[in-house]
Each structure stands twice: as C-alpha cells, then as structure tokens.
C-alpha positions as CSV (number, residue, x, y, z in Angstrom):
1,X,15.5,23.9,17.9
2,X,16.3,26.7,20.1
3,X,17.4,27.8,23.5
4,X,15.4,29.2,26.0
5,X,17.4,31.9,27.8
6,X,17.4,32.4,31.5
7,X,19.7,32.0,34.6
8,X,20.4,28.8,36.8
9,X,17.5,27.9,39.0
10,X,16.8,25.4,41.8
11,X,13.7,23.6,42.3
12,X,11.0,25.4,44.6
13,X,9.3,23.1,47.6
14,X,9.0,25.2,50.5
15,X,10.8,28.3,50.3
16,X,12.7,29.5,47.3
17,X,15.8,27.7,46.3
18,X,15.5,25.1,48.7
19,X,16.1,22.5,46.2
20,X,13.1,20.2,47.3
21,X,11.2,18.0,45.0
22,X,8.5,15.4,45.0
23,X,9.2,11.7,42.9
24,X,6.8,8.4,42.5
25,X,7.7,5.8,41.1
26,X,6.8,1.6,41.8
27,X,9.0,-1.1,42.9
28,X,8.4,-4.5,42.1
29,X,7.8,-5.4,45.8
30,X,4.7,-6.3,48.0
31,X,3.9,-3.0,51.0
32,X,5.9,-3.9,53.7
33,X,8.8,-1.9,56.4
34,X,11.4,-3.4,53.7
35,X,9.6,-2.1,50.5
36,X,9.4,1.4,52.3
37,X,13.4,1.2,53.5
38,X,14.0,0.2,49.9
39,X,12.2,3.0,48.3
40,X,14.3,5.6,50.2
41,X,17.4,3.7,49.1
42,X,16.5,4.4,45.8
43,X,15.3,7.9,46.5
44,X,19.0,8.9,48.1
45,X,20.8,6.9,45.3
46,X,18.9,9.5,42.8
47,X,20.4,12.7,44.8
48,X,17.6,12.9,47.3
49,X,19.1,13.7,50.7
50,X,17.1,13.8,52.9
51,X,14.6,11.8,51.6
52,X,10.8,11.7,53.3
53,X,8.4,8.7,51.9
54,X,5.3,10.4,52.4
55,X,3.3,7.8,50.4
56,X,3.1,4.1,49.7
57,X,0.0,1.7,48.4
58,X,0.2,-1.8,47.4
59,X,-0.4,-2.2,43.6
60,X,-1.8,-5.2,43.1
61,X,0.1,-8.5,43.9
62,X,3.8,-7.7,44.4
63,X,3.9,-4.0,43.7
64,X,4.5,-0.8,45.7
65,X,3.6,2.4,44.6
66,X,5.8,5.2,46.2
67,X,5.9,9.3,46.5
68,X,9.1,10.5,48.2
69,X,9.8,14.2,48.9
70,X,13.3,15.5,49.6
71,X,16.3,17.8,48.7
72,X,18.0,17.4,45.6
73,X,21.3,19.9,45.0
74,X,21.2,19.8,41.0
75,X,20.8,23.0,39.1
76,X,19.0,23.7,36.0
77,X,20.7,26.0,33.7
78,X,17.8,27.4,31.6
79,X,20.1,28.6,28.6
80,X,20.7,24.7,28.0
81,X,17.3,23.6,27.7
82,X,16.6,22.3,24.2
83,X,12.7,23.0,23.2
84,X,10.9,22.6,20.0
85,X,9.8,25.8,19.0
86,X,6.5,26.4,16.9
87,X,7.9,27.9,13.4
88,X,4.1,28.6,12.2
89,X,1.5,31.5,13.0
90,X,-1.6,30.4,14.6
91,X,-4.7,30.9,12.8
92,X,-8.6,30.8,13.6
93,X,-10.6,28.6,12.1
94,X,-12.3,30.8,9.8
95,X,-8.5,31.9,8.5
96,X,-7.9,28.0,7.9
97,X,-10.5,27.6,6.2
98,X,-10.1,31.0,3.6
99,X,-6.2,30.0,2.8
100,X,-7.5,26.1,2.1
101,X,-10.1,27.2,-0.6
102,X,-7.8,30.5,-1.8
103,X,-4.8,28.5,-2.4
104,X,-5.7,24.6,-2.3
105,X,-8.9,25.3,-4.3
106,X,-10.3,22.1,-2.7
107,X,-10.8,20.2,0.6
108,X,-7.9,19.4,2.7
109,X,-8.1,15.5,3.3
110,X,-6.7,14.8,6.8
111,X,-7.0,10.3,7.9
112,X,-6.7,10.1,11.6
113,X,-6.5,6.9,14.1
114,X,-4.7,4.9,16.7
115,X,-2.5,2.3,15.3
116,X,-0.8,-1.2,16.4
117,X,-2.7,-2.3,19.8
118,X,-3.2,1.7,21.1
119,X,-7.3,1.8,22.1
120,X,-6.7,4.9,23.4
121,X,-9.0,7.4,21.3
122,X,-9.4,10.2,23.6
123,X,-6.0,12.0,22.1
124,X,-7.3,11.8,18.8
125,X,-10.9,12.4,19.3
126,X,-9.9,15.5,20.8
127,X,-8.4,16.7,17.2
128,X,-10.2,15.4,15.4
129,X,-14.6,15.1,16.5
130,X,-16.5,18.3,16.2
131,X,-16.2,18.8,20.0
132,X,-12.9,18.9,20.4
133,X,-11.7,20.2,23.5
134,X,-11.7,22.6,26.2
135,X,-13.9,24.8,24.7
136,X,-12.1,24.6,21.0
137,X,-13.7,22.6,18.4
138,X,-12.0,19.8,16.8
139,X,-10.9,19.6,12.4
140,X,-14.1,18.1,11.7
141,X,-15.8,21.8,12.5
142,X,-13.6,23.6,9.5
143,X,-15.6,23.1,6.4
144,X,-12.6,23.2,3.9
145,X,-11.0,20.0,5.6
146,X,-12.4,16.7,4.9
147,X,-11.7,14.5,8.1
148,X,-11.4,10.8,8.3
149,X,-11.1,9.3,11.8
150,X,-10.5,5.5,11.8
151,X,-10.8,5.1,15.6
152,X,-8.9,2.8,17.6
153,X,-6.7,-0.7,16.7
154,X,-5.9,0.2,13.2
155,X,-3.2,-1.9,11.5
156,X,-0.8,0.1,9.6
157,X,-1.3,-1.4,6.0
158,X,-5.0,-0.4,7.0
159,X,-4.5,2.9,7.4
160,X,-1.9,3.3,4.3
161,X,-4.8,2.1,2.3
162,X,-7.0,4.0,3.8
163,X,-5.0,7.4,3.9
164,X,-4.7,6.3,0.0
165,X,-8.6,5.5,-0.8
166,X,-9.0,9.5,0.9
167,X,-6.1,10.9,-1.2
168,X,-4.8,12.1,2.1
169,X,-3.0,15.1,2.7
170,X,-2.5,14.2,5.9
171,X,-2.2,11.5,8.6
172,X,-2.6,12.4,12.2
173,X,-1.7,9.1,14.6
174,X,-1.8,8.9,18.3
175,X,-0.4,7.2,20.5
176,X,-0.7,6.4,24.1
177,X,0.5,2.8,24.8
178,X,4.4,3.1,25.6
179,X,5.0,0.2,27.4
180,X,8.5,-1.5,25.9
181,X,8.2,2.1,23.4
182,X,5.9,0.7,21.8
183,X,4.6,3.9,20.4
184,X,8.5,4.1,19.0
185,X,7.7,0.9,17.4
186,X,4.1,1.7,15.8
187,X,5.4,5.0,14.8
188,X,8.9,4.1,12.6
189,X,6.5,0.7,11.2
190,X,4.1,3.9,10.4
191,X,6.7,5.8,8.5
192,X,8.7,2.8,6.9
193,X,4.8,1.6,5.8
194,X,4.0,4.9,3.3
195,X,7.9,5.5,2.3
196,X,7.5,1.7,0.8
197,X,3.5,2.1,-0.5
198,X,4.1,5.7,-1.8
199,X,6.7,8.1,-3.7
200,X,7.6,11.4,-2.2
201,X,5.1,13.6,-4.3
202,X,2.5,11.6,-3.2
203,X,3.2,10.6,0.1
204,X,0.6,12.3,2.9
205,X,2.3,14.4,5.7
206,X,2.8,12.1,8.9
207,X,1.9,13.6,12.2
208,X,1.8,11.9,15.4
209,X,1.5,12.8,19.2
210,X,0.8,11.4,22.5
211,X,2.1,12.2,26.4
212,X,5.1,10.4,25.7
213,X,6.5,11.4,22.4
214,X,10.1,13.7,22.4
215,X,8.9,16.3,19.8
216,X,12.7,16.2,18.8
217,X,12.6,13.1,17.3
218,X,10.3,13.5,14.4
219,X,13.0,12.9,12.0
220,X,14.8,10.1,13.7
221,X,11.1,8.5,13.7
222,X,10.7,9.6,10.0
223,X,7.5,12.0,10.7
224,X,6.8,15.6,9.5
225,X,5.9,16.7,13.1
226,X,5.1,15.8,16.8
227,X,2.8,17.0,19.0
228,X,3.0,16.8,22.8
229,X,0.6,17.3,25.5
230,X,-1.8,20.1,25.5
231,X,-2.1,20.8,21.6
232,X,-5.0,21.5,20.5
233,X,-7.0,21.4,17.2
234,X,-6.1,25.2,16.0
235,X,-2.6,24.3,16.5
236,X,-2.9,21.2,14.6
237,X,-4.8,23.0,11.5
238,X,-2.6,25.7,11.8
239,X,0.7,23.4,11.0
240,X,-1.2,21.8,8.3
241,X,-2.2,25.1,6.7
242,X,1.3,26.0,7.1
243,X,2.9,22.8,5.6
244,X,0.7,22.0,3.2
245,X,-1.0,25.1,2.0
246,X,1.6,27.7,2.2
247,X,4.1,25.8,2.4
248,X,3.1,24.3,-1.0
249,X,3.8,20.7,0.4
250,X,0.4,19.3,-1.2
251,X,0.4,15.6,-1.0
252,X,-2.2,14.2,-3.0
253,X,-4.0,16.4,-5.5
C-alpha cells in the first residue's frame, strides 16, 4: 500500500473548483412529484446543496431511478488516498513465455471460472480466451501456460477438484454478482475450500477480480491477489510470472 502524493482538490463540474458532482442512485418508490421531492431529500442529506434532479425513470414496479447534480463542499486530500500499487514489472508475451520454460522448465497450469450463481463470463473470458481484449490477446495465446476455463456456475468443490485434476498453479475467479456481497461470500467459501482440500506447498495461487472487489482486501478474503477493472491479460501473466516463476512460489510441480 502506498500513498499517492498530491494537494487537496475539489471536484470539477463547470468551472474549476466549483465543487459540483453528478450522483444516481434508485429509491424504492414508484415515478411520481413525491419520489422526485424525495430524491432531492436524500441528495441534500448527502452534502448536495443545491441539489438539481436532472433525471428520473420508473424501474419497473415500484422503483425510481434518479441522477441528481449539485454542489458538494468536501475536499479530497490526495496524500490520503490509499491505492494498491503494482509491485511486478510488466512483461510481453513472448518474455512470459521465455522465463516459464527457462525457470519452470514446464507449462504453467492456470484453472479459471465463475463460481457460486455468477453467469457472468465476460470478465473471465477476457483473460482467459485467445481473443482477449481490446486488442490484447487473452493466456490461452502464451504457449508455455496451459489454460483451463470452466465457464460459468461452477461450484467450489468443483473447481478445487478441478484446479487439482490440472495440478494448478493457478486459479483465476471472477466475479460479478454482488448483490448481499455475494462475491464476498463465494470468494472466502473459495479460499476456506483449498486451505481445507490442500497443504500450503501444494495449494494453487488464488486470484480473483470483478468491478466490485477492494483490491485491499485480498488477505482479509484469503487470496494472493485482486484485480479490479481494466486489467488486462499481460497484467495477469505478468503477476503470475512474478509470483510463481520468479518468485519461486510454484504450486503444483
């Protein structure tokens, strides 16, 4: 963890410094005169003063969706702000796959898939399928890692046994279902699931990621790492290279 340095800034709407900001948010409450007075309640009881609803849709039965824009007068001190900083060097794909077969001497095994109830697959398709994304070409491209990728629904003891039956080096989970944290859930059942099934030496590193993860709390979750949005497949193959390979944290041999 480290700070980012920097003076105390205001948020930018209009002009500079004029402290304005745009919020949504929904409110249990069908689109009426009283669901709009009721969303720039809640706007001013946030800090927002004045507050301007500049957008509101009925969601369905019962449910408002709002955008307010107003003035806020909190500061952000940029020397406070706590970010996860990558400790790793980022390498192409041809220097991933040189330092696997120099130092590993075999193919790096990497399992991948969406656990619990999560049918989300586009996060981990992204890292994982040949295509990969925005141009960058996902793990299955490097020829010295051998990539698994279980898709969508997959129980936990499913994937311990099948992160065991590929003598994994790796497990990469995503996770984009958070209603009632249920990626929070899925994620410590993940961890609990190969500390129980495996012993350290052999235990796979455990990765996960998704829009909604704090990539501060891969400890508290019991994961090696987490990766937020925007990461793509060289930054994932980098860290493995780096915790793995050079590292020396080998998991199964």
């Amino acid at each position: 963890m480290s700070g980012a340095q920097g003076p105390v800034v205001r948020p930018y709407g209009d002009t500079t410094g004029d402290g304005m900001v745009q919020v949504s948010f929904t409110l249990p409450v069908p689109h009426d005169k009283r669901a709009e007075g009721a969303a720039v309640q809640l706007a001013n009881r946030m800090g927002m003063d004045p507050a301007l609803l500049v957008h509101a849709k009925q969601m369905g039965d019962g449910f408002t969706f709002f955008v307010v824009y107003g003035r806020v007068n909190h500061l952000v001190d940029l020397s406070a702000v706590q970010v996860v900083e990558r400790d790793f060097p980022l390498l192409s794909a041809k220097e991933v796959n040189a330092v696997v077969k120099r130092r590993l001497r075999r193919k790096l095994s990497v399992v991948g898939a969406c656990i619990g109830t999560d049918a989300h697959t586009v996060g981990i398709d992204a890292i994982l399928n040949v295509k990969g994304i925005a141009g960058e070409k996902g793990l299955e491209y490097y020829r010295e890692l051998s990539v698994t990728n279980l898709g969508a629904q997959v129980s936990v003891p499913e994937l311990v046994e099948a992160a065991r039956a590929a003598r994994a080096d790796a497990v990469l989970v995503s996770q984009v279902v958070t209603q009632r944290d249920a990626h929070l859930h899925n994620t410590r059942e993940m961890s609990a699931a190969f500390r129980e099934a495996m012993p350290v030496g052999r235990r796979p590193l455990l990765i996960v990621g998704g829009p909604r993860f704090d990539e501060s709390q891969a400890a508290e979750l019991g994961v090696d790492r987490i990766f937020g949005r925007g990461t793509t497949p060289g930054e994932v193959a980098s860290f493995l290279v780096h915790a793995l390979v050079t590292g020396r944290k080998v998991g199964a041999a």
